[in-house]
XYZ file of C-alpha atoms in Angstrom:
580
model
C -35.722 40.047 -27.517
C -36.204 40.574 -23.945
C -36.751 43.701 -22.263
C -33.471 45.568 -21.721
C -30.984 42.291 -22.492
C -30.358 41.222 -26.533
C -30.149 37.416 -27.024
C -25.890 37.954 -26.662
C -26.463 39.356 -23.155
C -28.782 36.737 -22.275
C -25.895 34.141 -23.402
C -23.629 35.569 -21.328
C -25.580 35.152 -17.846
C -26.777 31.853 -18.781
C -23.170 30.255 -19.244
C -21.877 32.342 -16.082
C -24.681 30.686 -13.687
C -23.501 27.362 -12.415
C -26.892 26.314 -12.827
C -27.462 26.707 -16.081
C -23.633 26.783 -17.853
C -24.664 23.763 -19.171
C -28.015 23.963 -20.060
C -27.937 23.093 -23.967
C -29.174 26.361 -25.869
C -30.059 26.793 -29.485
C -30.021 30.180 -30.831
C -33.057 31.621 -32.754
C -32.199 34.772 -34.732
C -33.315 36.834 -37.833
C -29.352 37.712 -38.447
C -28.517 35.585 -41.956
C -24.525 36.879 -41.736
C -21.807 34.897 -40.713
C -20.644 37.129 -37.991
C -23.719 37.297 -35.957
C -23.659 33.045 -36.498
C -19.376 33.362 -35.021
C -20.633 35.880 -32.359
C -23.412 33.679 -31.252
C -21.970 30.573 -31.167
C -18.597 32.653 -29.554
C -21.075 33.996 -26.677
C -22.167 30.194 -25.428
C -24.416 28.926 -28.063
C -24.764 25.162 -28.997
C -26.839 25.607 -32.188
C -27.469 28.258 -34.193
C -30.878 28.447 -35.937
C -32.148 31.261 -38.826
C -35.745 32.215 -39.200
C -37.458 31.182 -40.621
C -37.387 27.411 -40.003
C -39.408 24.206 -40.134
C -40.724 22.645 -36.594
C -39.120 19.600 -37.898
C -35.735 20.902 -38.212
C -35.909 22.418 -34.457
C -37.377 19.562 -33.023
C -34.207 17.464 -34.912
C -31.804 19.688 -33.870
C -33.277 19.628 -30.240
C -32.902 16.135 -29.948
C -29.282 15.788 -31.376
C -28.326 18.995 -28.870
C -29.841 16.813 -25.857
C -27.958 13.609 -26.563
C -24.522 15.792 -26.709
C -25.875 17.082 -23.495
C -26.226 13.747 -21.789
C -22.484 12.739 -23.072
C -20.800 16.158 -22.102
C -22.728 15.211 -18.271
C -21.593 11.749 -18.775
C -17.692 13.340 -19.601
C -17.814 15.983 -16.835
C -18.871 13.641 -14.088
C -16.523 10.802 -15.211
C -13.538 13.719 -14.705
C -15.460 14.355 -11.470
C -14.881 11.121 -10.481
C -11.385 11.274 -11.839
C -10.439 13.665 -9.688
C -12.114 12.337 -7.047
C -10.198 9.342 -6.944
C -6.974 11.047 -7.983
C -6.899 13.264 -4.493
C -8.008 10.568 -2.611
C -5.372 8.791 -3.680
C -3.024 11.661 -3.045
C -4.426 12.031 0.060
C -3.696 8.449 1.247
C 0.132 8.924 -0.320
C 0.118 11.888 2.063
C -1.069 10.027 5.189
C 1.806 7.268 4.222
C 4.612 9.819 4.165
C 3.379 11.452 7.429
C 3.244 8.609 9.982
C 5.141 4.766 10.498
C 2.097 3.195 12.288
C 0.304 1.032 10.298
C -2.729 0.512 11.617
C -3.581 4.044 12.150
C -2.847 4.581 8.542
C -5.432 1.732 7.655
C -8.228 3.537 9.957
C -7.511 6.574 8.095
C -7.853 5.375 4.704
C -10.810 3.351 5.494
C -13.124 6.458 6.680
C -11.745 8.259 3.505
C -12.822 5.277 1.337
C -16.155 5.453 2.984
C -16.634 8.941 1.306
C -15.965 7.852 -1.654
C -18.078 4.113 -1.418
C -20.919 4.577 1.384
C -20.950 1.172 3.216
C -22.468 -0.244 6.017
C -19.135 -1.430 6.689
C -15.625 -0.979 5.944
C -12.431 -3.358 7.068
C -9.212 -4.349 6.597
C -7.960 -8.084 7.045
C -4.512 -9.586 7.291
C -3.830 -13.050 6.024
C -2.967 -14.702 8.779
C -0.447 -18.035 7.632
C -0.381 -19.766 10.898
C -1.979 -22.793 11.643
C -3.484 -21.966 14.676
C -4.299 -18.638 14.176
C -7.807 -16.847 12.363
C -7.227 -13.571 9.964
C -6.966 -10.195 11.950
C -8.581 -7.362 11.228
C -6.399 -4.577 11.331
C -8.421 -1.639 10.571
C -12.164 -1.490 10.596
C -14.837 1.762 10.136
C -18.684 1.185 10.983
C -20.394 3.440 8.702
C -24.295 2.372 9.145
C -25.191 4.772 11.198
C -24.320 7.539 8.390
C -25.980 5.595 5.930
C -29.076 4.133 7.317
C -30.851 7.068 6.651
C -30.217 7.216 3.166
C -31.596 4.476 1.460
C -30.896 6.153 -1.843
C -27.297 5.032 -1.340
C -27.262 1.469 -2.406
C -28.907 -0.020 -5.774
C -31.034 -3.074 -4.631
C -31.758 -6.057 -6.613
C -35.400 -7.542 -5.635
C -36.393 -9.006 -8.980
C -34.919 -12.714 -9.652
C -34.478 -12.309 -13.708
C -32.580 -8.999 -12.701
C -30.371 -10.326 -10.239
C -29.203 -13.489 -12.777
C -28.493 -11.154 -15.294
C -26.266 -9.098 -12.592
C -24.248 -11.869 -11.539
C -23.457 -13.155 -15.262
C -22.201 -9.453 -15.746
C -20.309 -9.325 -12.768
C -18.937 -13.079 -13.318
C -17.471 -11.749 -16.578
C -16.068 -9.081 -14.783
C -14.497 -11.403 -11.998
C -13.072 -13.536 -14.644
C -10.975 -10.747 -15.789
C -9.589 -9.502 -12.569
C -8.318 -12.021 -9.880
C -8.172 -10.923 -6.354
C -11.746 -9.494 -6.756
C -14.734 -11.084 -5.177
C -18.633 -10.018 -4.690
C -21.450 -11.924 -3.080
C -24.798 -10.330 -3.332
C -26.446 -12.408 -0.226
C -24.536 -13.694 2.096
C -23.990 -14.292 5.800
C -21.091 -12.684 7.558
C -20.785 -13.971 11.402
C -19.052 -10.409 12.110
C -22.539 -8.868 11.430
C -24.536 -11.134 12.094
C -26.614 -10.771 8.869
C -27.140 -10.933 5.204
C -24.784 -8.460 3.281
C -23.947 -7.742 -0.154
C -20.262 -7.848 -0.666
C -17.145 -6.480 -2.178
C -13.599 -8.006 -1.055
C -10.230 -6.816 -3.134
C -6.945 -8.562 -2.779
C -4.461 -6.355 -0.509
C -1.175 -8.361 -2.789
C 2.550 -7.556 -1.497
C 5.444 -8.994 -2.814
C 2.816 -11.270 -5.182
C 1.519 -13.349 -2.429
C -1.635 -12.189 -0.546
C -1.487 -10.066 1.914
C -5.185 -9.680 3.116
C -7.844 -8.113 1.908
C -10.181 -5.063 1.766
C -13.588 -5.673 2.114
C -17.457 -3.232 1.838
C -20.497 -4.651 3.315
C -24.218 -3.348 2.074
C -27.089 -4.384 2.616
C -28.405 -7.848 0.369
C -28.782 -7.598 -3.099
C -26.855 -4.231 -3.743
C -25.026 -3.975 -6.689
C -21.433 -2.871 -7.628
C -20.832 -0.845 -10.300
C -17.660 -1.543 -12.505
C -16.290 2.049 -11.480
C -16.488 0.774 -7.512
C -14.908 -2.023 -8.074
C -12.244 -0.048 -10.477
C -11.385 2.417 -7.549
C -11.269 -0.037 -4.747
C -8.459 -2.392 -6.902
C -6.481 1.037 -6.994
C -7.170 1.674 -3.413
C -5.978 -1.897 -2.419
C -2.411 -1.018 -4.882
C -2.363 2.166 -2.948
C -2.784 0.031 0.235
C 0.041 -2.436 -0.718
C 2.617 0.789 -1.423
C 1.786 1.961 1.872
C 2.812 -1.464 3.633
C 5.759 -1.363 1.530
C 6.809 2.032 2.319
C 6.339 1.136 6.442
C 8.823 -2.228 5.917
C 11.579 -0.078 3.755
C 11.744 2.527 6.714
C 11.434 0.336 9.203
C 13.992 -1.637 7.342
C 16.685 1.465 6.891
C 15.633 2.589 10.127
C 16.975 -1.086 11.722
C 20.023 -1.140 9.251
C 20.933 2.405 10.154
C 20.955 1.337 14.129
C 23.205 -1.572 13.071
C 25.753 0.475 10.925
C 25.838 2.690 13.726
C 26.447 -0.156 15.911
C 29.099 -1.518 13.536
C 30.977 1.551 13.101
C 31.219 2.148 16.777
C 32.523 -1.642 17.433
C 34.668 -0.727 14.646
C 36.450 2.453 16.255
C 36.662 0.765 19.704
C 38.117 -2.319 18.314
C 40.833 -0.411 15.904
C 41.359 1.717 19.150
C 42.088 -1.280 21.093
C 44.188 -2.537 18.359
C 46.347 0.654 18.141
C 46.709 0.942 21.939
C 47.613 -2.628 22.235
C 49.691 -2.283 19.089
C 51.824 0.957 20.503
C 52.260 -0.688 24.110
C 54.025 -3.883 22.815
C 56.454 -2.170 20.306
C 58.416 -0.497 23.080
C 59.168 -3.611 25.056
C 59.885 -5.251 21.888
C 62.219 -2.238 20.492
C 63.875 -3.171 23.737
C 64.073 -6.640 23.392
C 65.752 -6.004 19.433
C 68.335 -3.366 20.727
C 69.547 -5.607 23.210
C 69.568 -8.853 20.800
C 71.897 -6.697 17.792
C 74.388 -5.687 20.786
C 75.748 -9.703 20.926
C 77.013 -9.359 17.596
C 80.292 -8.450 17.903
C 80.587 -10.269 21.558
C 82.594 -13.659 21.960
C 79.689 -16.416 22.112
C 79.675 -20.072 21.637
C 77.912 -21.660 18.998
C 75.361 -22.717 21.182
C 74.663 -19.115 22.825
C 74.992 -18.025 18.680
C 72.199 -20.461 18.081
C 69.786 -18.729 20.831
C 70.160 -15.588 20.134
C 69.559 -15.800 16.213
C 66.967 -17.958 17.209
C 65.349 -14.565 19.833
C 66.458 -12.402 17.116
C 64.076 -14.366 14.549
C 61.236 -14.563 16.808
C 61.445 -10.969 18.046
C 61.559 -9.643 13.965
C 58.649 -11.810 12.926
C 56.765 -10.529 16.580
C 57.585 -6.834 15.772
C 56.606 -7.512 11.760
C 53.061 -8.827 12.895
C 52.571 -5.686 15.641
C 53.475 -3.254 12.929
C 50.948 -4.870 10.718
C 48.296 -4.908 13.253
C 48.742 -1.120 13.948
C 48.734 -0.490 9.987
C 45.747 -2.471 9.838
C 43.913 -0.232 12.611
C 45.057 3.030 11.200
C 43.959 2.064 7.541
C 40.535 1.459 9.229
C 40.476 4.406 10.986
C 41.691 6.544 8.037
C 44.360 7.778 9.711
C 46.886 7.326 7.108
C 47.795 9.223 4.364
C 50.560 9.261 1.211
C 53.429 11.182 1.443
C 54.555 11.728 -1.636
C 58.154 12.309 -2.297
C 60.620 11.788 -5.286
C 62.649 8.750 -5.279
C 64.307 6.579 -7.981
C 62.431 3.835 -9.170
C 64.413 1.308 -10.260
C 66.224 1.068 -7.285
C 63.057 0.935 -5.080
C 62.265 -2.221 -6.993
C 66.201 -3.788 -6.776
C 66.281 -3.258 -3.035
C 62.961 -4.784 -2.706
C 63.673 -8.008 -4.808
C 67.080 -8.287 -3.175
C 65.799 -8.165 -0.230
C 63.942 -11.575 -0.859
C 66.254 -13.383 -2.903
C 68.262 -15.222 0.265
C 64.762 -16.451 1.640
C 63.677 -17.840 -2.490
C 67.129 -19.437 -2.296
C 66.783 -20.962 0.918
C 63.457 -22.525 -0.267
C 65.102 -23.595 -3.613
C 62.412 -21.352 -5.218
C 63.058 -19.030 -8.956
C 62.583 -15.548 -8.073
C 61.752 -13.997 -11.643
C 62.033 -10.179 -12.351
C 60.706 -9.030 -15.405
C 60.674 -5.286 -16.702
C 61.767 -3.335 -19.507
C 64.567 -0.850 -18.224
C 64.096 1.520 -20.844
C 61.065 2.252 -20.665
C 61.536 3.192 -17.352
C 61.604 7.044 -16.134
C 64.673 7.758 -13.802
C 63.227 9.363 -11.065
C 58.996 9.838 -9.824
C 57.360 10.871 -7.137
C 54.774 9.029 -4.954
C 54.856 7.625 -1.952
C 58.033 5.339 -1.839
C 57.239 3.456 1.329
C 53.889 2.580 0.846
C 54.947 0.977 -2.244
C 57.529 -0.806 -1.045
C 55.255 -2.225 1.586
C 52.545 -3.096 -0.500
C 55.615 -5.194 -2.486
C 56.890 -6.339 0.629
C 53.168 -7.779 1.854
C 52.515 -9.640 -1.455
C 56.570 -11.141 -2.133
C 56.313 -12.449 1.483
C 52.909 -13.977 1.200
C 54.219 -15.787 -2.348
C 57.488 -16.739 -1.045
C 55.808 -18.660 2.189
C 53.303 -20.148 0.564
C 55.414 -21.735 -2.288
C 57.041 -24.656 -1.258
C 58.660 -25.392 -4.320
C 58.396 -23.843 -8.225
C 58.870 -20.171 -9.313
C 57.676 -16.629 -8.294
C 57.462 -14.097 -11.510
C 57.546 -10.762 -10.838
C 56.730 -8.704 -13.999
C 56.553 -4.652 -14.281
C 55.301 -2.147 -16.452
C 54.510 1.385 -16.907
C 51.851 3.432 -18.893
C 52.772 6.777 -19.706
C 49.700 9.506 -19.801
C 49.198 13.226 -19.532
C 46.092 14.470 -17.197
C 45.179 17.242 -15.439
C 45.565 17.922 -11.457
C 42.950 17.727 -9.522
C 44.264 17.522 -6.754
C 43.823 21.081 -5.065
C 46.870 20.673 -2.352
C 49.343 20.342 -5.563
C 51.004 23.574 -7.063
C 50.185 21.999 -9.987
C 46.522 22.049 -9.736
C 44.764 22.812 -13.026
C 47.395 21.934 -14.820
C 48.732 19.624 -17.351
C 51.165 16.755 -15.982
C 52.930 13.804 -16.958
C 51.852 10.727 -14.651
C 52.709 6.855 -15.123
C 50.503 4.063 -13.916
C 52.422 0.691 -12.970
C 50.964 -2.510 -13.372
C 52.657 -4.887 -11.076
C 51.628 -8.765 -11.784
C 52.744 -11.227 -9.654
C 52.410 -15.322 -10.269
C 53.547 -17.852 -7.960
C 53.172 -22.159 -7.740
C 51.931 -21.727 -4.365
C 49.356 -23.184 -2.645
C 46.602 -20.946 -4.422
C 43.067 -20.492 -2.633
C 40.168 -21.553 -2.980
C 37.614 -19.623 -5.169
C 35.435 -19.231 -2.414
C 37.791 -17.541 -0.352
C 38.991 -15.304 -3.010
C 35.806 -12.583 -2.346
C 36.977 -12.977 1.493
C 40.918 -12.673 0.397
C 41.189 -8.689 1.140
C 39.252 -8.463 4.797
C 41.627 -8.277 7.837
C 42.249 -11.262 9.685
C 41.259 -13.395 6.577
C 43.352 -16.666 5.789
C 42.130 -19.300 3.539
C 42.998 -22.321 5.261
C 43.820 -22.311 8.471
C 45.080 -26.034 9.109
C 47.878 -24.447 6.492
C 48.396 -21.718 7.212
C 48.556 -22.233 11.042
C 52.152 -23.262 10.279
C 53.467 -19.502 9.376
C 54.153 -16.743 10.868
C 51.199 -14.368 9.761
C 48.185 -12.582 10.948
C 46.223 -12.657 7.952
C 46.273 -8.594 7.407
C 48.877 -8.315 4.853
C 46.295 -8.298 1.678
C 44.055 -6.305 3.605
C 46.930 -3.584 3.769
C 47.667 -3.882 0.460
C 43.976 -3.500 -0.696
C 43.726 -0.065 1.239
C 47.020 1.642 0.437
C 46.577 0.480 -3.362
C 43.118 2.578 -3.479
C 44.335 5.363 -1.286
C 46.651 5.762 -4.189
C 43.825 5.714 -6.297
C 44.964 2.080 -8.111
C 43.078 -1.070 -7.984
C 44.011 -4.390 -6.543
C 43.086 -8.118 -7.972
C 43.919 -11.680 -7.303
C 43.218 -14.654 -9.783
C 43.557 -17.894 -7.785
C 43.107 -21.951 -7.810
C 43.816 -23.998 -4.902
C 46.884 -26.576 -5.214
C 47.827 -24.411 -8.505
C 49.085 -21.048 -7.234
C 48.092 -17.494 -7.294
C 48.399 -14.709 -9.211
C 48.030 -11.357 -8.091
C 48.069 -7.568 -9.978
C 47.564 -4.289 -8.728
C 48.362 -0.536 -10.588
C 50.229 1.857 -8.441
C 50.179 5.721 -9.803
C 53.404 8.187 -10.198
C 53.666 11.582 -11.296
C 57.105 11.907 -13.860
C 59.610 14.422 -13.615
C 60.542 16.763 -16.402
C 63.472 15.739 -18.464
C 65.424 18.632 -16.829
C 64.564 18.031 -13.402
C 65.189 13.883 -13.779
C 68.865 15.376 -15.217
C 69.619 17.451 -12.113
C 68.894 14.642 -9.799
C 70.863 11.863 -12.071
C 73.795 14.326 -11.322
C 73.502 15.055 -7.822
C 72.884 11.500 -7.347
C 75.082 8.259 -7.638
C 72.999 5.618 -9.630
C 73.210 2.383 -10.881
C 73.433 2.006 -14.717
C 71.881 -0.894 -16.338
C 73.367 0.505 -19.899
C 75.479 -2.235 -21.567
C 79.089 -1.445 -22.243
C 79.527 -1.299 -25.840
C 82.364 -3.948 -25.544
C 80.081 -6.603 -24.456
C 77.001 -5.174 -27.038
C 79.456 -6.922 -29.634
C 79.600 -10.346 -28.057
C 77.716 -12.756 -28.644
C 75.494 -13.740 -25.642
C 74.419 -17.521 -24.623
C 71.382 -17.627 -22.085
C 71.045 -21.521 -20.380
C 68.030 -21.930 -18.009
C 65.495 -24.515 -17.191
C 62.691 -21.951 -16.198
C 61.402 -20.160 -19.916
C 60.213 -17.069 -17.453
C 63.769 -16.254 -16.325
C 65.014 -16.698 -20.033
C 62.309 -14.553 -21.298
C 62.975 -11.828 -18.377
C 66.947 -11.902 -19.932
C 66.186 -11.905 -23.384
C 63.562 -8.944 -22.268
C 67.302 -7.319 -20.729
C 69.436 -8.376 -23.634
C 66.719 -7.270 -26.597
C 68.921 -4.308 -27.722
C 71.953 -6.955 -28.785
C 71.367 -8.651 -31.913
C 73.445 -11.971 -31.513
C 71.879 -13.805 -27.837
C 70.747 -17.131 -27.873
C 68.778 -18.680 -25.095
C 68.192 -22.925 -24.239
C 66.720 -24.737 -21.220
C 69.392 -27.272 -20.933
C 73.253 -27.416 -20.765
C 73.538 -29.999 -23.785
C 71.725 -27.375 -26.299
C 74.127 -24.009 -25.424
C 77.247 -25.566 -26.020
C 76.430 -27.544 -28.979
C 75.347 -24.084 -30.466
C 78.164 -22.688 -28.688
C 80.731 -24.837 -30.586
C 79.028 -24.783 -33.750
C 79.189 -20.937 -33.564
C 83.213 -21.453 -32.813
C 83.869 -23.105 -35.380
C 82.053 -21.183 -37.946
């Protein structure tokens, strides 16, 4: 007992002084009961000792509290050193995120590493790959004048037996991690001395960047924990070279996106201006062509003016297409969704065609299923029909001889609106998805080309396609109305072999009672059979199996139809059926 403080108290202000928290103490005490042992041991005590007791059991329990002592110093100093290294660490990551220069970064790090490995000398080299040219140093710290007063700093090596066992230790070591390397004596022409030396790999990108090097005086040893924290300096150091290259990277990409997207506007501006300024000469030029028509010409003036007419059409075609083109770019345009029937969108379309397939002796193939059909939808009519007008036109000149098939379907769905402009937003409605394919025998394109097919301006040969009338933007149209309308567009090609090409288109349906109220407001086409000819039997004769298949798609509801690629076959079965 001491005077005025029990053995507890004298716990307590042991463990609360930094000097002596971790002192190892054994308690001597009287007390036999397990409490007092709990309270002891609760208060700070390492060992807890009843009287009385043999000198041999104190001295043993002495020693065993000692050793734990030296491994709980050996545990708090290798956190202490943990920690160390962790905020120095941080504190590098810190200096990376708050500058772009490089070398100023380097300097930085390098004084910071000196606090952490005293050395007579700290620098940074760059690995140099040019033939005429010696490694730079990029960043370099003197420290000998803060340590040449402490001699205590560096561990010296003087005896010979000591310093072979060293470097078979440190050999080992260096076999097991590459990019490390340490010369106890050796002369460095930047000093102008004998040094001891440490030099880590600086690795980016897995070639060698340069390296990171500590200079002490001759014979000093490093210690596996140096060499440890200097490999995760020289990762650090890599991380902060990458970092610089990414932003300076962005940073250059950025300034040419920017660049881009200004060429960009000024070039679709051009485009539109120059677009707008020849369609009103050219109007002009049409208006006066279509009043000849019903004048008194000779063949010969006929000739000339169909021939103007021609040439002003295809003219006004490719200036319509340019200013599309620049208002696509520009995001200027917008659907305009409006009901319309959608059979007869397609008819008009394909009819419009059919003179220019005949001309060229080429099978223009439809093939749908009418009844699946809905009546009326609503979307934007126009921009379909353009989009089919783009990709008909590009088959039809660029098949020279063969067949065009033209096959569409629908896929019926319910979804919600999310489309906030709508009435219907939120709510439940009926929408149809058309898949359009379209094959052709044309000329096809090469698969190289195909990744370039959709970019404005893009044609895939030119010695062909010199020939016609085209500006090469008619995919690229068709790529961006397509996803405006939230569809996708894809083309499967092989050159010499022909092309095909499919792309969904979306619709929103009608209700049943609303398609009824337009079907009798409106005159339209019925593709119903008359029951009179649903009786008959039908006889199909074409060469092409497409355009049977397409009729036989038509004619699926009548029971008796036969179909046969030559003349010989239908009416042999066609007199064999007469006289049965």
């Amino acid at each position: 007992m001491m005077p005025n403080m029990n053995g507890y108290e004298l716990l307590e202000v042991l463990r609360s002084n930094v000097k002596t928290q971790i002192i190892p103490i054994i308690l001597l005490s009287a007390k036999v009961g397990e409490e007092s042992k709990i309270k002891g041991l609760d208060k700070g005590a390492d060992d807890y000792l009843i009287k009385p007791f043999s000198a041999h059991e104190l001295i043993a329990r002495i020693r065993v509290n000692i050793v734990l002592s030296h491994l709980r110093r050996k545990i708090l100093l290798q956190q202490y050193k943990q920690e160390g290294t962790k905020q120095l660490l941080l504190t590098i990551s810190n200096k990376i995120l708050s500058r772009l220069d490089l070398n100023e970064t380097l300097l930085d790090i390098i004084k910071e590493i000196h606090y952490k490995l005293p050395s007579e000398r700290i620098l940074i080299i760059s690995n140099d790959q040019s033939e005429f040219k010696n490694n730079k140093i990029v960043a370099l710290y003197d420290g000998s004048e803060s340590t040449s007063s402490n001699n205590n700093l560096f561990n010296e090596v003087n005896d010979k037996s000591e310093s072979t066992q060293i470097l078979t230790n440190l050999q080992e070591l260096l076999n097991n991690n590459s990019g490390v390397d340490i010369y106890l004596d050796v002369y460095c022409d930047d000093v102008c001395k004998n040094v001891s030396v440490l030099s880590v790999e600086i690795r980016l990108n897995n070639t060698c960047w340069g390296w990171i090097k500590l200079y002490r005086p001759p014979n000093s040893i490093w210690f596996d924990s140096e060499i440890e924290l200097l490999q995760q300096i020289s990762n650090q150091i890599s991380l902060i070279i990458t970092h610089i290259n990414i932003l300076k990277e962005n940073a250059e990409n950025e300034i040419k996106i920017k660049a881009i997207e200004v060429a960009n506007e000024v070039k679709s501006q051009i485009l539109a201006n120059t677009s707008h300024e020849l369609r009103t000469p050219l109007g002009a030029i049409v208006g006066i062509l279509s009043s000849f028509e019903n004048t008194f010409l000779t063949t010969y003036q006929k000739n000339m003016i169909n021939i103007m007419t021609h040439a002003s059409d295809i003219v006004l075609s490719i200036v319509n297409d340019i200013l599309n083109a620049a208002r696509l770019e520009a995001r200027k345009i917008t659907l305009m969704n409006r009901t319309f029937d959608l059979l007869e969108l397609f008819e008009n379309t394909i009819e419009s065609f059919g003179k220019r397939a005949g001309a060229k002796k080429i099978d223009l193939i439809v093939n749908c299923e009418i009844d699946s059909f809905p009546t009326y939808v609503k979307s934007d009519s126009d921009r379909l029909k353009q989009v089919l007008f783009h990709l008909l036109s590009n088959s039809i000149k660029f098949t020279n001889k063969g067949k065009i098939v033209l096959s569409i379907s629908i896929q019926l769905q319910e979804v919600i609106d999310k489309d906030k402009e709508n009435l219907t937003y939120g709510q439940m409605v009926h929408r149809g998805c058309l898949l359009v394919e379209l094959y052709d025998t044309g000329i096809g394109m090469n698969s190289e080309y195909i990744k370039h097919a959709w970019q404005s301006f893009s044609q895939c040969n030119m010695s062909i396609t010199t020939m016609q009338d085209s500006t090469g933007l008619g995919l690229s149209i068709c790529k961006h109305l397509v996803e405006i309308n939230g569809g996708e567009i894809k083309v499967d090609s092989e050159l010499g072999k022909g092309s095909k090409l499919w792309f969904t288109w979306n619709v929103e349906l009608l209700s049943s009672n609303t398609s009824s109220l337009l079907s009798s407001q409106f005159d339209r086409m019925n593709y119903e059979l008359p029951q009179s000819i649903k009786q008959k039997r039908i006889l199909i004769i074409h060469s092409v199996e497409e355009a049977r298949n397409a009729m036989l798609n038509y004619f699926k509801k009548i029971e008796k139809v036969d179909a046969f690629d030559t003349f010989d076959k239908g009416i042999r079965t066609a007199k064999k059926y007469k006289e049965e």
